[in-house]
Amino acid sequence: MDELSVLFCRPMAGYAGHDRFEREADVVDWMELDAHVIGAELVVEDEPERALEDVPEGGGRTFLYRGVILSEEQYEGLYEAVLDRGDTLVVDPAQYAGALYVPEYHPSFADVSPPTRWTFGTDLDDAWEAARELGEPPWLIKDHVKSAKEHWHEACYIPAGASRDDFDRVATRLIELHGDRFERGFVIRKFLQLATTGVRTVDRRIPDEHRLFFWRGELVAHSPYHEVGEPLTDTAPFEALGTRVDSPFFTIDIALLERG
C-alpha cells in the first residue's frame, strides 16, 4: 500500500454512543502512522474548515478518510477544504458517492445482490409500487445509504403478509428515525434468509456478515461485521468484486445465505 496519512472523522466530546473507529485509531497509533482526528459534528454541520483547524497545513499529504458516513455534499466540502490546505483525500467525491449510494453501485452488483428497487424522495405511494415489483413480502427497507436494522421490526423488516398500512408504518418510522440524515429516497430489497452466527438479540438472530476492504482493486483485509462470528476461511469468491467499483479504496459488506 502506498504511503498514506489517515484522517479520522470521529464524534468528539460528549458523544454517548459507540465510536466504532476507536479501535482503528488505537491500531494506527500502535503502528506509529501519521494520523489526525477531526470532529464529525463540524463536518456534518458543513464546517469542514473549522474541523481541520488543528490539523497541520500543507505538505502534500494524501489522506485516507476513515470516519462517519457523510453525504456526498458533506464529503465534497471536506475534500475541497483539505485541498485548500495543500493536501488531498485519496478518494475523490465522485468515487465516494459511487461506492456509497445504492442506485450508484447496485447495477454493478445486481448479480450478487437480492432483488432491489428504489425511489427518490419520501413518497410512500412510490415506495409501495417499487416494493410490489419485487413480489410478495417479506422485504427490507432502508434509505439510499443506511438501514435502521437496530429497529428491526419497527423500521426495517416488512414481514410476509404485510398490508399497505404495515408498509407505510415501517417506512414512516424509518424517515422519523433518520430525520435530516434520511438519504435521497427508499431502497426496498427482497428479504433473503441469511446464515447466522448463533447469537440472538431481542428482535432477530445476528446474521453471518463480513466487511471486505479493497485497495486499488485488491482485497487487503476482512473481518466479521459484528463483534461475534468467525473470520472467512475462503475469500477467493469475493476477490474479483474489487474490480467493480471505480474507487481506490472502499468496503463491501457481504452476508452468507442460510441455504449456502
PDB file of C-alpha atoms in Angstrom:
ATOM      1  CA  MET A   1       0.000   0.000   0.000  1.00  0.00           C
ATOM      2  CA  ASP A   2       1.236   3.495  -0.797  1.00  0.00           C
ATOM      3  CA  GLU A   3       2.410   5.836   1.979  1.00  0.00           C
ATOM      4  CA  LEU A   4      -0.728   7.424   3.360  1.00  0.00           C
ATOM      5  CA  SER A   5      -1.823   9.526   6.263  1.00  0.00           C
ATOM      6  CA  VAL A   6      -5.105   8.717   7.994  1.00  0.00           C
ATOM      7  CA  LEU A   7      -7.825  11.281   8.637  1.00  0.00           C
ATOM      8  CA  PHE A   8     -10.266  10.080  11.280  1.00  0.00           C
ATOM      9  CA  CYS A   9     -13.616  11.859  11.425  1.00  0.00           C
ATOM     10  CA  ARG A  10     -14.995  10.842  14.807  1.00  0.00           C
ATOM     11  CA  PRO A  11     -17.591  12.024  17.296  1.00  0.00           C
ATOM     12  CA  MET A  12     -15.993  14.324  19.826  1.00  0.00           C
ATOM     13  CA  ALA A  13     -16.561  15.245  23.481  1.00  0.00           C
ATOM     14  CA  GLY A  14     -19.959  14.461  24.895  1.00  0.00           C
ATOM     15  CA  TYR A  15     -20.771  11.674  22.414  1.00  0.00           C
ATOM     16  CA  ALA A  16     -22.671   8.976  24.286  1.00  0.00           C
ATOM     17  CA  GLY A  17     -22.819   6.321  21.553  1.00  0.00           C
ATOM     18  CA  HIS A  18     -20.360   3.706  20.327  1.00  0.00           C
ATOM     19  CA  ASP A  19     -17.365   5.159  18.471  1.00  0.00           C
ATOM     20  CA  ARG A  20     -16.630   2.351  16.038  1.00  0.00           C
ATOM     21  CA  PHE A  21     -13.348   3.939  14.902  1.00  0.00           C
ATOM     22  CA  GLU A  22     -11.742   3.897  18.344  1.00  0.00           C
ATOM     23  CA  ARG A  23     -10.129   0.521  17.735  1.00  0.00           C
ATOM     24  CA  GLU A  24      -8.797   1.568  14.323  1.00  0.00           C
ATOM     25  CA  ALA A  25      -7.336   4.727  15.833  1.00  0.00           C
ATOM     26  CA  ASP A  26      -5.610   2.673  18.532  1.00  0.00           C
ATOM     27  CA  VAL A  27      -4.073   0.396  15.884  1.00  0.00           C
ATOM     28  CA  VAL A  28      -2.866   3.374  13.843  1.00  0.00           C
ATOM     29  CA  ASP A  29      -1.253   4.836  16.974  1.00  0.00           C
ATOM     30  CA  TRP A  30       0.397   1.499  17.726  1.00  0.00           C
ATOM     31  CA  MET A  31       1.778   1.369  14.167  1.00  0.00           C
ATOM     32  CA  GLU A  32       3.045   4.955  14.535  1.00  0.00           C
ATOM     33  CA  LEU A  33       1.373   6.029  11.313  1.00  0.00           C
ATOM     34  CA  ASP A  34       0.718   9.679  10.547  1.00  0.00           C
ATOM     35  CA  ALA A  35      -2.886  10.271  11.590  1.00  0.00           C
ATOM     36  CA  HIS A  36      -5.126  13.146  12.605  1.00  0.00           C
ATOM     37  CA  VAL A  37      -8.604  13.355  14.122  1.00  0.00           C
ATOM     38  CA  ILE A  38     -11.313  15.869  13.234  1.00  0.00           C
ATOM     39  CA  GLY A  39     -14.721  16.344  14.795  1.00  0.00           C
ATOM     40  CA  ALA A  40     -17.559  14.688  12.927  1.00  0.00           C
ATOM     41  CA  GLU A  41     -20.060  17.209  14.255  1.00  0.00           C
ATOM     42  CA  LEU A  42     -18.408  20.133  12.454  1.00  0.00           C
ATOM     43  CA  VAL A  43     -18.132  18.256   9.153  1.00  0.00           C
ATOM     44  CA  VAL A  44     -21.773  17.173   9.294  1.00  0.00           C
ATOM     45  CA  GLU A  45     -22.747  20.777  10.024  1.00  0.00           C
ATOM     46  CA  ASP A  46     -20.907  21.880   6.841  1.00  0.00           C
ATOM     47  CA  GLU A  47     -18.000  23.482   8.668  1.00  0.00           C
ATOM     48  CA  PRO A  48     -15.058  21.371   7.459  1.00  0.00           C
ATOM     49  CA  GLU A  49     -12.620  24.287   7.661  1.00  0.00           C
ATOM     50  CA  ARG A  50     -13.228  24.549  11.396  1.00  0.00           C
ATOM     51  CA  ALA A  51     -12.952  20.792  11.765  1.00  0.00           C
ATOM     52  CA  LEU A  52      -9.480  20.909  10.190  1.00  0.00           C
ATOM     53  CA  GLU A  53      -8.127  23.776  12.304  1.00  0.00           C
ATOM     54  CA  ASP A  54      -5.970  21.518  14.480  1.00  0.00           C
ATOM     55  CA  VAL A  55      -4.530  19.567  11.528  1.00  0.00           C
ATOM     56  CA  PRO A  56      -1.139  20.960  10.393  1.00  0.00           C
ATOM     57  CA  GLU A  57      -1.411  22.537   6.943  1.00  0.00           C
ATOM     58  CA  GLY A  58       0.297  21.562   3.723  1.00  0.00           C
ATOM     59  CA  GLY A  59       2.976  19.054   2.948  1.00  0.00           C
ATOM     60  CA  GLY A  60       1.177  17.417   0.051  1.00  0.00           C
ATOM     61  CA  ARG A  61      -0.122  14.546   2.150  1.00  0.00           C
ATOM     62  CA  THR A  62      -2.645  12.052   0.848  1.00  0.00           C
ATOM     63  CA  PHE A  63      -5.232  11.181   3.478  1.00  0.00           C
ATOM     64  CA  LEU A  64      -7.245   8.001   3.750  1.00  0.00           C
ATOM     65  CA  TYR A  65     -10.614   9.010   5.189  1.00  0.00           C
ATOM     66  CA  ARG A  66     -11.937   6.829   7.989  1.00  0.00           C
ATOM     67  CA  GLY A  67     -14.960   8.191   9.726  1.00  0.00           C
ATOM     68  CA  VAL A  68     -18.678   8.605   9.988  1.00  0.00           C
ATOM     69  CA  ILE A  69     -20.767   8.265   6.846  1.00  0.00           C
ATOM     70  CA  LEU A  70     -21.069  11.660   5.193  1.00  0.00           C
ATOM     71  CA  SER A  71     -23.445  12.696   2.447  1.00  0.00           C
ATOM     72  CA  GLU A  72     -21.903  13.333  -0.957  1.00  0.00           C
ATOM     73  CA  GLU A  73     -22.189  17.080  -0.343  1.00  0.00           C
ATOM     74  CA  GLN A  74     -20.555  16.891   3.086  1.00  0.00           C
ATOM     75  CA  TYR A  75     -17.715  14.762   1.750  1.00  0.00           C
ATOM     76  CA  GLU A  76     -17.182  17.135  -1.160  1.00  0.00           C
ATOM     77  CA  GLY A  77     -16.976  20.044   1.290  1.00  0.00           C
ATOM     78  CA  LEU A  78     -14.347  18.204   3.319  1.00  0.00           C
ATOM     79  CA  TYR A  79     -12.457  17.231   0.159  1.00  0.00           C
ATOM     80  CA  GLU A  80     -12.283  20.854  -1.014  1.00  0.00           C
ATOM     81  CA  ALA A  81     -11.251  22.077   2.440  1.00  0.00           C
ATOM     82  CA  VAL A  82      -8.401  19.546   2.539  1.00  0.00           C
ATOM     83  CA  LEU A  83      -7.286  20.609  -0.954  1.00  0.00           C
ATOM     84  CA  ASP A  84      -7.277  24.256   0.075  1.00  0.00           C
ATOM     85  CA  ARG A  85      -4.778  23.361   2.802  1.00  0.00           C
ATOM     86  CA  GLY A  86      -2.341  21.696   0.402  1.00  0.00           C
ATOM     87  CA  ASP A  87      -3.321  18.060   0.956  1.00  0.00           C
ATOM     88  CA  THR A  88      -5.797  15.667  -0.647  1.00  0.00           C
ATOM     89  CA  LEU A  89      -8.053  12.724   0.106  1.00  0.00           C
ATOM     90  CA  VAL A  90      -7.249   9.525  -1.764  1.00  0.00           C
ATOM     91  CA  VAL A  91     -10.925   9.041  -2.729  1.00  0.00           C
ATOM     92  CA  ASP A  92     -12.480  11.915  -4.673  1.00  0.00           C
ATOM     93  CA  PRO A  93     -16.146  12.950  -4.221  1.00  0.00           C
ATOM     94  CA  ALA A  94     -17.411  11.166  -7.335  1.00  0.00           C
ATOM     95  CA  GLN A  95     -15.702   7.938  -6.284  1.00  0.00           C
ATOM     96  CA  TYR A  96     -17.061   8.327  -2.762  1.00  0.00           C
ATOM     97  CA  ALA A  97     -20.637   8.729  -3.990  1.00  0.00           C
ATOM     98  CA  GLY A  98     -20.250   5.853  -6.424  1.00  0.00           C
ATOM     99  CA  ALA A  99     -19.475   3.457  -3.583  1.00  0.00           C
ATOM    100  CA  LEU A 100     -21.988   4.913  -1.106  1.00  0.00           C
ATOM    101  CA  TYR A 101     -25.427   5.218  -2.721  1.00  0.00           C
ATOM    102  CA  VAL A 102     -27.304   2.061  -3.691  1.00  0.00           C
ATOM    103  CA  PRO A 103     -28.546   3.395  -7.075  1.00  0.00           C
ATOM    104  CA  GLU A 104     -24.929   4.222  -7.956  1.00  0.00           C
ATOM    105  CA  TYR A 105     -23.350   0.855  -7.244  1.00  0.00           C
ATOM    106  CA  HIS A 106     -26.210  -1.659  -7.462  1.00  0.00           C
ATOM    107  CA  PRO A 107     -26.051  -2.093 -11.263  1.00  0.00           C
ATOM    108  CA  SER A 108     -22.505  -3.422 -10.853  1.00  0.00           C
ATOM    109  CA  PHE A 109     -23.572  -5.875  -8.134  1.00  0.00           C
ATOM    110  CA  ALA A 110     -27.078  -6.886  -9.193  1.00  0.00           C
ATOM    111  CA  ASP A 111     -25.968 -10.453  -9.911  1.00  0.00           C
ATOM    112  CA  VAL A 112     -24.792 -10.942  -6.319  1.00  0.00           C
ATOM    113  CA  SER A 113     -27.463  -8.879  -4.546  1.00  0.00           C
ATOM    114  CA  PRO A 114     -31.076  -9.502  -3.522  1.00  0.00           C
ATOM    115  CA  PRO A 115     -33.700  -8.187  -5.981  1.00  0.00           C
ATOM    116  CA  THR A 116     -33.773  -4.442  -5.317  1.00  0.00           C
ATOM    117  CA  ARG A 117     -35.864  -1.390  -6.186  1.00  0.00           C
ATOM    118  CA  TRP A 118     -35.504   2.244  -5.148  1.00  0.00           C
ATOM    119  CA  THR A 119     -37.256   5.568  -5.250  1.00  0.00           C
ATOM    120  CA  PHE A 120     -36.218   9.192  -4.941  1.00  0.00           C
ATOM    121  CA  GLY A 121     -37.861  11.233  -2.222  1.00  0.00           C
ATOM    122  CA  THR A 122     -40.185  10.128   0.557  1.00  0.00           C
ATOM    123  CA  ASP A 123     -43.430   9.471  -1.316  1.00  0.00           C
ATOM    124  CA  LEU A 124     -44.988   6.339   0.178  1.00  0.00           C
ATOM    125  CA  ASP A 125     -47.052   5.546  -2.918  1.00  0.00           C
ATOM    126  CA  ASP A 126     -43.867   5.404  -4.998  1.00  0.00           C
ATOM    127  CA  ALA A 127     -42.191   3.220  -2.391  1.00  0.00           C
ATOM    128  CA  TRP A 128     -45.136   0.816  -2.242  1.00  0.00           C
ATOM    129  CA  GLU A 129     -45.229   0.476  -6.023  1.00  0.00           C
ATOM    130  CA  ALA A 130     -41.496  -0.229  -6.075  1.00  0.00           C
ATOM    131  CA  ALA A 131     -41.871  -2.857  -3.363  1.00  0.00           C
ATOM    132  CA  ARG A 132     -44.713  -4.588  -5.207  1.00  0.00           C
ATOM    133  CA  GLU A 133     -42.421  -5.023  -8.217  1.00  0.00           C
ATOM    134  CA  LEU A 134     -40.458  -7.456  -6.048  1.00  0.00           C
ATOM    135  CA  GLY A 135     -43.464  -9.696  -5.487  1.00  0.00           C
ATOM    136  CA  GLU A 136     -44.926 -10.532  -2.109  1.00  0.00           C
ATOM    137  CA  PRO A 137     -43.099  -9.629   1.111  1.00  0.00           C
ATOM    138  CA  PRO A 138     -41.016 -10.166   3.216  1.00  0.00           C
ATOM    139  CA  TRP A 139     -38.913  -7.127   2.279  1.00  0.00           C
ATOM    140  CA  LEU A 140     -36.254  -4.960   3.837  1.00  0.00           C
ATOM    141  CA  ILE A 141     -36.443  -1.175   3.573  1.00  0.00           C
ATOM    142  CA  LYS A 142     -33.715   1.442   4.026  1.00  0.00           C
ATOM    143  CA  ASP A 143     -32.698   4.766   2.542  1.00  0.00           C
ATOM    144  CA  HIS A 144     -30.097   5.055  -0.234  1.00  0.00           C
ATOM    145  CA  VAL A 145     -27.281   4.570   2.294  1.00  0.00           C
ATOM    146  CA  LYS A 146     -28.343   3.052   5.608  1.00  0.00           C
ATOM    147  CA  SER A 147     -30.983   0.870   7.170  1.00  0.00           C
ATOM    148  CA  ALA A 148     -32.397   1.153  10.675  1.00  0.00           C
ATOM    149  CA  LYS A 149     -31.764  -2.517  11.409  1.00  0.00           C
ATOM    150  CA  GLU A 150     -31.263  -1.775  15.097  1.00  0.00           C
ATOM    151  CA  HIS A 151     -35.033  -1.072  14.959  1.00  0.00           C
ATOM    152  CA  TRP A 152     -35.681  -4.263  13.025  1.00  0.00           C
ATOM    153  CA  HIS A 153     -39.447  -4.742  13.288  1.00  0.00           C
ATOM    154  CA  GLU A 154     -40.180  -1.066  13.723  1.00  0.00           C
ATOM    155  CA  ALA A 155     -38.303   0.475  10.775  1.00  0.00           C
ATOM    156  CA  CYS A 156     -36.531  -2.150   8.667  1.00  0.00           C
ATOM    157  CA  TYR A 157     -38.277  -5.513   8.212  1.00  0.00           C
ATOM    158  CA  ILE A 158     -41.627  -5.878   6.461  1.00  0.00           C
ATOM    159  CA  PRO A 159     -42.901  -9.422   7.114  1.00  0.00           C
ATOM    160  CA  ALA A 160     -44.779 -11.847   4.913  1.00  0.00           C
ATOM    161  CA  GLY A 161     -48.437 -10.944   4.679  1.00  0.00           C
ATOM    162  CA  ALA A 162     -47.827  -7.267   5.471  1.00  0.00           C
ATOM    163  CA  SER A 163     -50.553  -4.859   4.358  1.00  0.00           C
ATOM    164  CA  ARG A 164     -50.147  -1.427   2.818  1.00  0.00           C
ATOM    165  CA  ASP A 165     -50.742   0.077   6.253  1.00  0.00           C
ATOM    166  CA  ASP A 166     -47.995  -2.106   7.696  1.00  0.00           C
ATOM    167  CA  PHE A 167     -45.638  -0.980   4.941  1.00  0.00           C
ATOM    168  CA  ASP A 168     -46.435   2.691   5.454  1.00  0.00           C
ATOM    169  CA  ARG A 169     -45.902   2.383   9.185  1.00  0.00           C
ATOM    170  CA  VAL A 170     -42.411   0.902   8.791  1.00  0.00           C
ATOM    171  CA  ALA A 171     -41.412   3.339   6.029  1.00  0.00           C
ATOM    172  CA  THR A 172     -42.652   6.327   8.013  1.00  0.00           C
ATOM    173  CA  ARG A 173     -40.781   5.209  11.094  1.00  0.00           C
ATOM    174  CA  LEU A 174     -37.597   4.885   9.039  1.00  0.00           C
ATOM    175  CA  ILE A 175     -37.970   8.507   7.935  1.00  0.00           C
ATOM    176  CA  GLU A 176     -38.586   9.601  11.511  1.00  0.00           C
ATOM    177  CA  LEU A 177     -35.554   7.782  12.875  1.00  0.00           C
ATOM    178  CA  HIS A 178     -33.175   9.058  10.201  1.00  0.00           C
ATOM    179  CA  GLY A 179     -34.542  12.595  10.339  1.00  0.00           C
ATOM    180  CA  ASP A 180     -32.424  15.031   8.342  1.00  0.00           C
ATOM    181  CA  ARG A 181     -29.953  12.192   7.692  1.00  0.00           C
ATOM    182  CA  PHE A 182     -32.500  10.357   5.528  1.00  0.00           C
ATOM    183  CA  GLU A 183     -30.574   9.909   2.293  1.00  0.00           C
ATOM    184  CA  ARG A 184     -32.331  10.641  -1.000  1.00  0.00           C
ATOM    185  CA  GLY A 185     -35.057   8.001  -1.085  1.00  0.00           C
ATOM    186  CA  PHE A 186     -36.164   4.476  -0.263  1.00  0.00           C
ATOM    187  CA  VAL A 187     -34.418   1.231  -1.150  1.00  0.00           C
ATOM    188  CA  ILE A 188     -36.529  -1.922  -0.902  1.00  0.00           C
ATOM    189  CA  ARG A 189     -34.974  -5.356  -1.113  1.00  0.00           C
ATOM    190  CA  LYS A 190     -36.382  -8.843  -1.190  1.00  0.00           C
ATOM    191  CA  PHE A 191     -35.652 -10.445   2.158  1.00  0.00           C
ATOM    192  CA  LEU A 192     -33.334 -13.447   1.966  1.00  0.00           C
ATOM    193  CA  GLN A 193     -32.793 -15.813   4.874  1.00  0.00           C
ATOM    194  CA  LEU A 194     -29.156 -15.478   5.935  1.00  0.00           C
ATOM    195  CA  ALA A 195     -26.871 -17.831   7.777  1.00  0.00           C
ATOM    196  CA  THR A 196     -26.496 -16.746  11.386  1.00  0.00           C
ATOM    197  CA  THR A 197     -23.751 -16.538  13.980  1.00  0.00           C
ATOM    198  CA  GLY A 198     -25.769 -18.368  16.606  1.00  0.00           C
ATOM    199  CA  VAL A 199     -26.179 -15.173  18.633  1.00  0.00           C
ATOM    200  CA  ARG A 200     -29.600 -13.654  19.079  1.00  0.00           C
ATOM    201  CA  THR A 201     -30.917 -10.222  20.065  1.00  0.00           C
ATOM    202  CA  VAL A 202     -34.440  -9.460  21.213  1.00  0.00           C
ATOM    203  CA  ASP A 203     -35.500  -8.778  17.603  1.00  0.00           C
ATOM    204  CA  ARG A 204     -33.561 -11.250  15.488  1.00  0.00           C
ATOM    205  CA  ARG A 205     -30.707 -13.672  15.057  1.00  0.00           C
ATOM    206  CA  ILE A 206     -27.399 -11.972  14.222  1.00  0.00           C
ATOM    207  CA  PRO A 207     -26.519 -12.821  10.592  1.00  0.00           C
ATOM    208  CA  ASP A 208     -23.141 -14.086   9.451  1.00  0.00           C
ATOM    209  CA  GLU A 209     -21.948 -10.890   7.769  1.00  0.00           C
ATOM    210  CA  HIS A 210     -18.453  -9.719   6.864  1.00  0.00           C
ATOM    211  CA  ARG A 211     -16.816  -6.477   5.777  1.00  0.00           C
ATOM    212  CA  LEU A 212     -14.281  -6.616   2.958  1.00  0.00           C
ATOM    213  CA  PHE A 213     -11.678  -3.883   2.436  1.00  0.00           C
ATOM    214  CA  PHE A 214     -10.362  -3.210  -1.067  1.00  0.00           C
ATOM    215  CA  TRP A 215      -7.333  -1.148  -2.040  1.00  0.00           C
ATOM    216  CA  ARG A 216      -6.784  -0.412  -5.734  1.00  0.00           C
ATOM    217  CA  GLY A 217      -8.954  -3.353  -6.703  1.00  0.00           C
ATOM    218  CA  GLU A 218      -7.363  -5.905  -4.382  1.00  0.00           C
ATOM    219  CA  LEU A 219      -8.880  -7.436  -1.272  1.00  0.00           C
ATOM    220  CA  VAL A 220      -6.496  -6.427   1.522  1.00  0.00           C
ATOM    221  CA  ALA A 221      -8.458  -7.170   4.706  1.00  0.00           C
ATOM    222  CA  HIS A 222     -11.702  -8.599   6.009  1.00  0.00           C
ATOM    223  CA  SER A 223     -13.422  -9.090   9.337  1.00  0.00           C
ATOM    224  CA  PRO A 224     -16.775 -10.186  10.748  1.00  0.00           C
ATOM    225  CA  TYR A 225     -19.215  -7.279  10.574  1.00  0.00           C
ATOM    226  CA  HIS A 226     -20.486  -7.932  14.079  1.00  0.00           C
ATOM    227  CA  GLU A 227     -18.382  -8.491  17.175  1.00  0.00           C
ATOM    228  CA  VAL A 228     -19.333 -12.154  17.035  1.00  0.00           C
ATOM    229  CA  GLY A 229     -18.696 -14.826  14.461  1.00  0.00           C
ATOM    230  CA  GLU A 230     -15.613 -16.267  12.814  1.00  0.00           C
ATOM    231  CA  PRO A 231     -13.444 -14.759  10.043  1.00  0.00           C
ATOM    232  CA  LEU A 232     -13.893 -16.001   6.498  1.00  0.00           C
ATOM    233  CA  THR A 233     -11.798 -19.042   5.698  1.00  0.00           C
ATOM    234  CA  ASP A 234     -12.081 -18.688   1.914  1.00  0.00           C
ATOM    235  CA  THR A 235     -12.029 -15.228   0.322  1.00  0.00           C
ATOM    236  CA  ALA A 236     -11.478 -16.404  -3.257  1.00  0.00           C
ATOM    237  CA  PRO A 237     -15.157 -15.987  -4.300  1.00  0.00           C
ATOM    238  CA  PHE A 238     -15.060 -12.312  -3.333  1.00  0.00           C
ATOM    239  CA  GLU A 239     -11.697 -11.127  -4.603  1.00  0.00           C
ATOM    240  CA  ALA A 240     -12.966 -10.207  -8.079  1.00  0.00           C
ATOM    241  CA  LEU A 241     -15.522  -7.800  -6.572  1.00  0.00           C
ATOM    242  CA  GLY A 242     -12.751  -5.245  -6.229  1.00  0.00           C
ATOM    243  CA  THR A 243     -12.822  -4.519  -9.947  1.00  0.00           C
ATOM    244  CA  ARG A 244     -16.489  -3.489  -9.913  1.00  0.00           C
ATOM    245  CA  VAL A 245     -16.089  -0.157  -8.106  1.00  0.00           C
ATOM    246  CA  ASP A 246     -14.231   2.830  -9.536  1.00  0.00           C
ATOM    247  CA  SER A 247     -12.518   3.882  -6.332  1.00  0.00           C
ATOM    248  CA  PRO A 248      -9.037   3.266  -4.920  1.00  0.00           C
ATOM    249  CA  PHE A 249     -10.438   2.384  -1.500  1.00  0.00           C
ATOM    250  CA  PHE A 250     -13.847   1.059  -0.495  1.00  0.00           C
ATOM    251  CA  THR A 251     -15.553  -1.545   1.638  1.00  0.00           C
ATOM    252  CA  ILE A 252     -18.168  -4.144   0.745  1.00  0.00           C
ATOM    253  CA  ASP A 253     -20.425  -5.888   3.235  1.00  0.00           C
ATOM    254  CA  ILE A 254     -21.316  -9.469   2.379  1.00  0.00           C
ATOM    255  CA  ALA A 255     -23.606 -11.998   4.019  1.00  0.00           C
ATOM    256  CA  LEU A 256     -23.722 -15.769   3.753  1.00  0.00           C
ATOM    257  CA  LEU A 257     -27.058 -17.331   2.832  1.00  0.00           C
ATOM    258  CA  GLU A 258     -28.704 -19.928   5.027  1.00  0.00           C
ATOM    259  CA  ARG A 259     -29.011 -22.253   2.053  1.00  0.00           C
ATOM    260  CA  GLY A 260     -25.295 -21.940   1.290  1.00  0.00           C
TER     261      GLY A 260
END
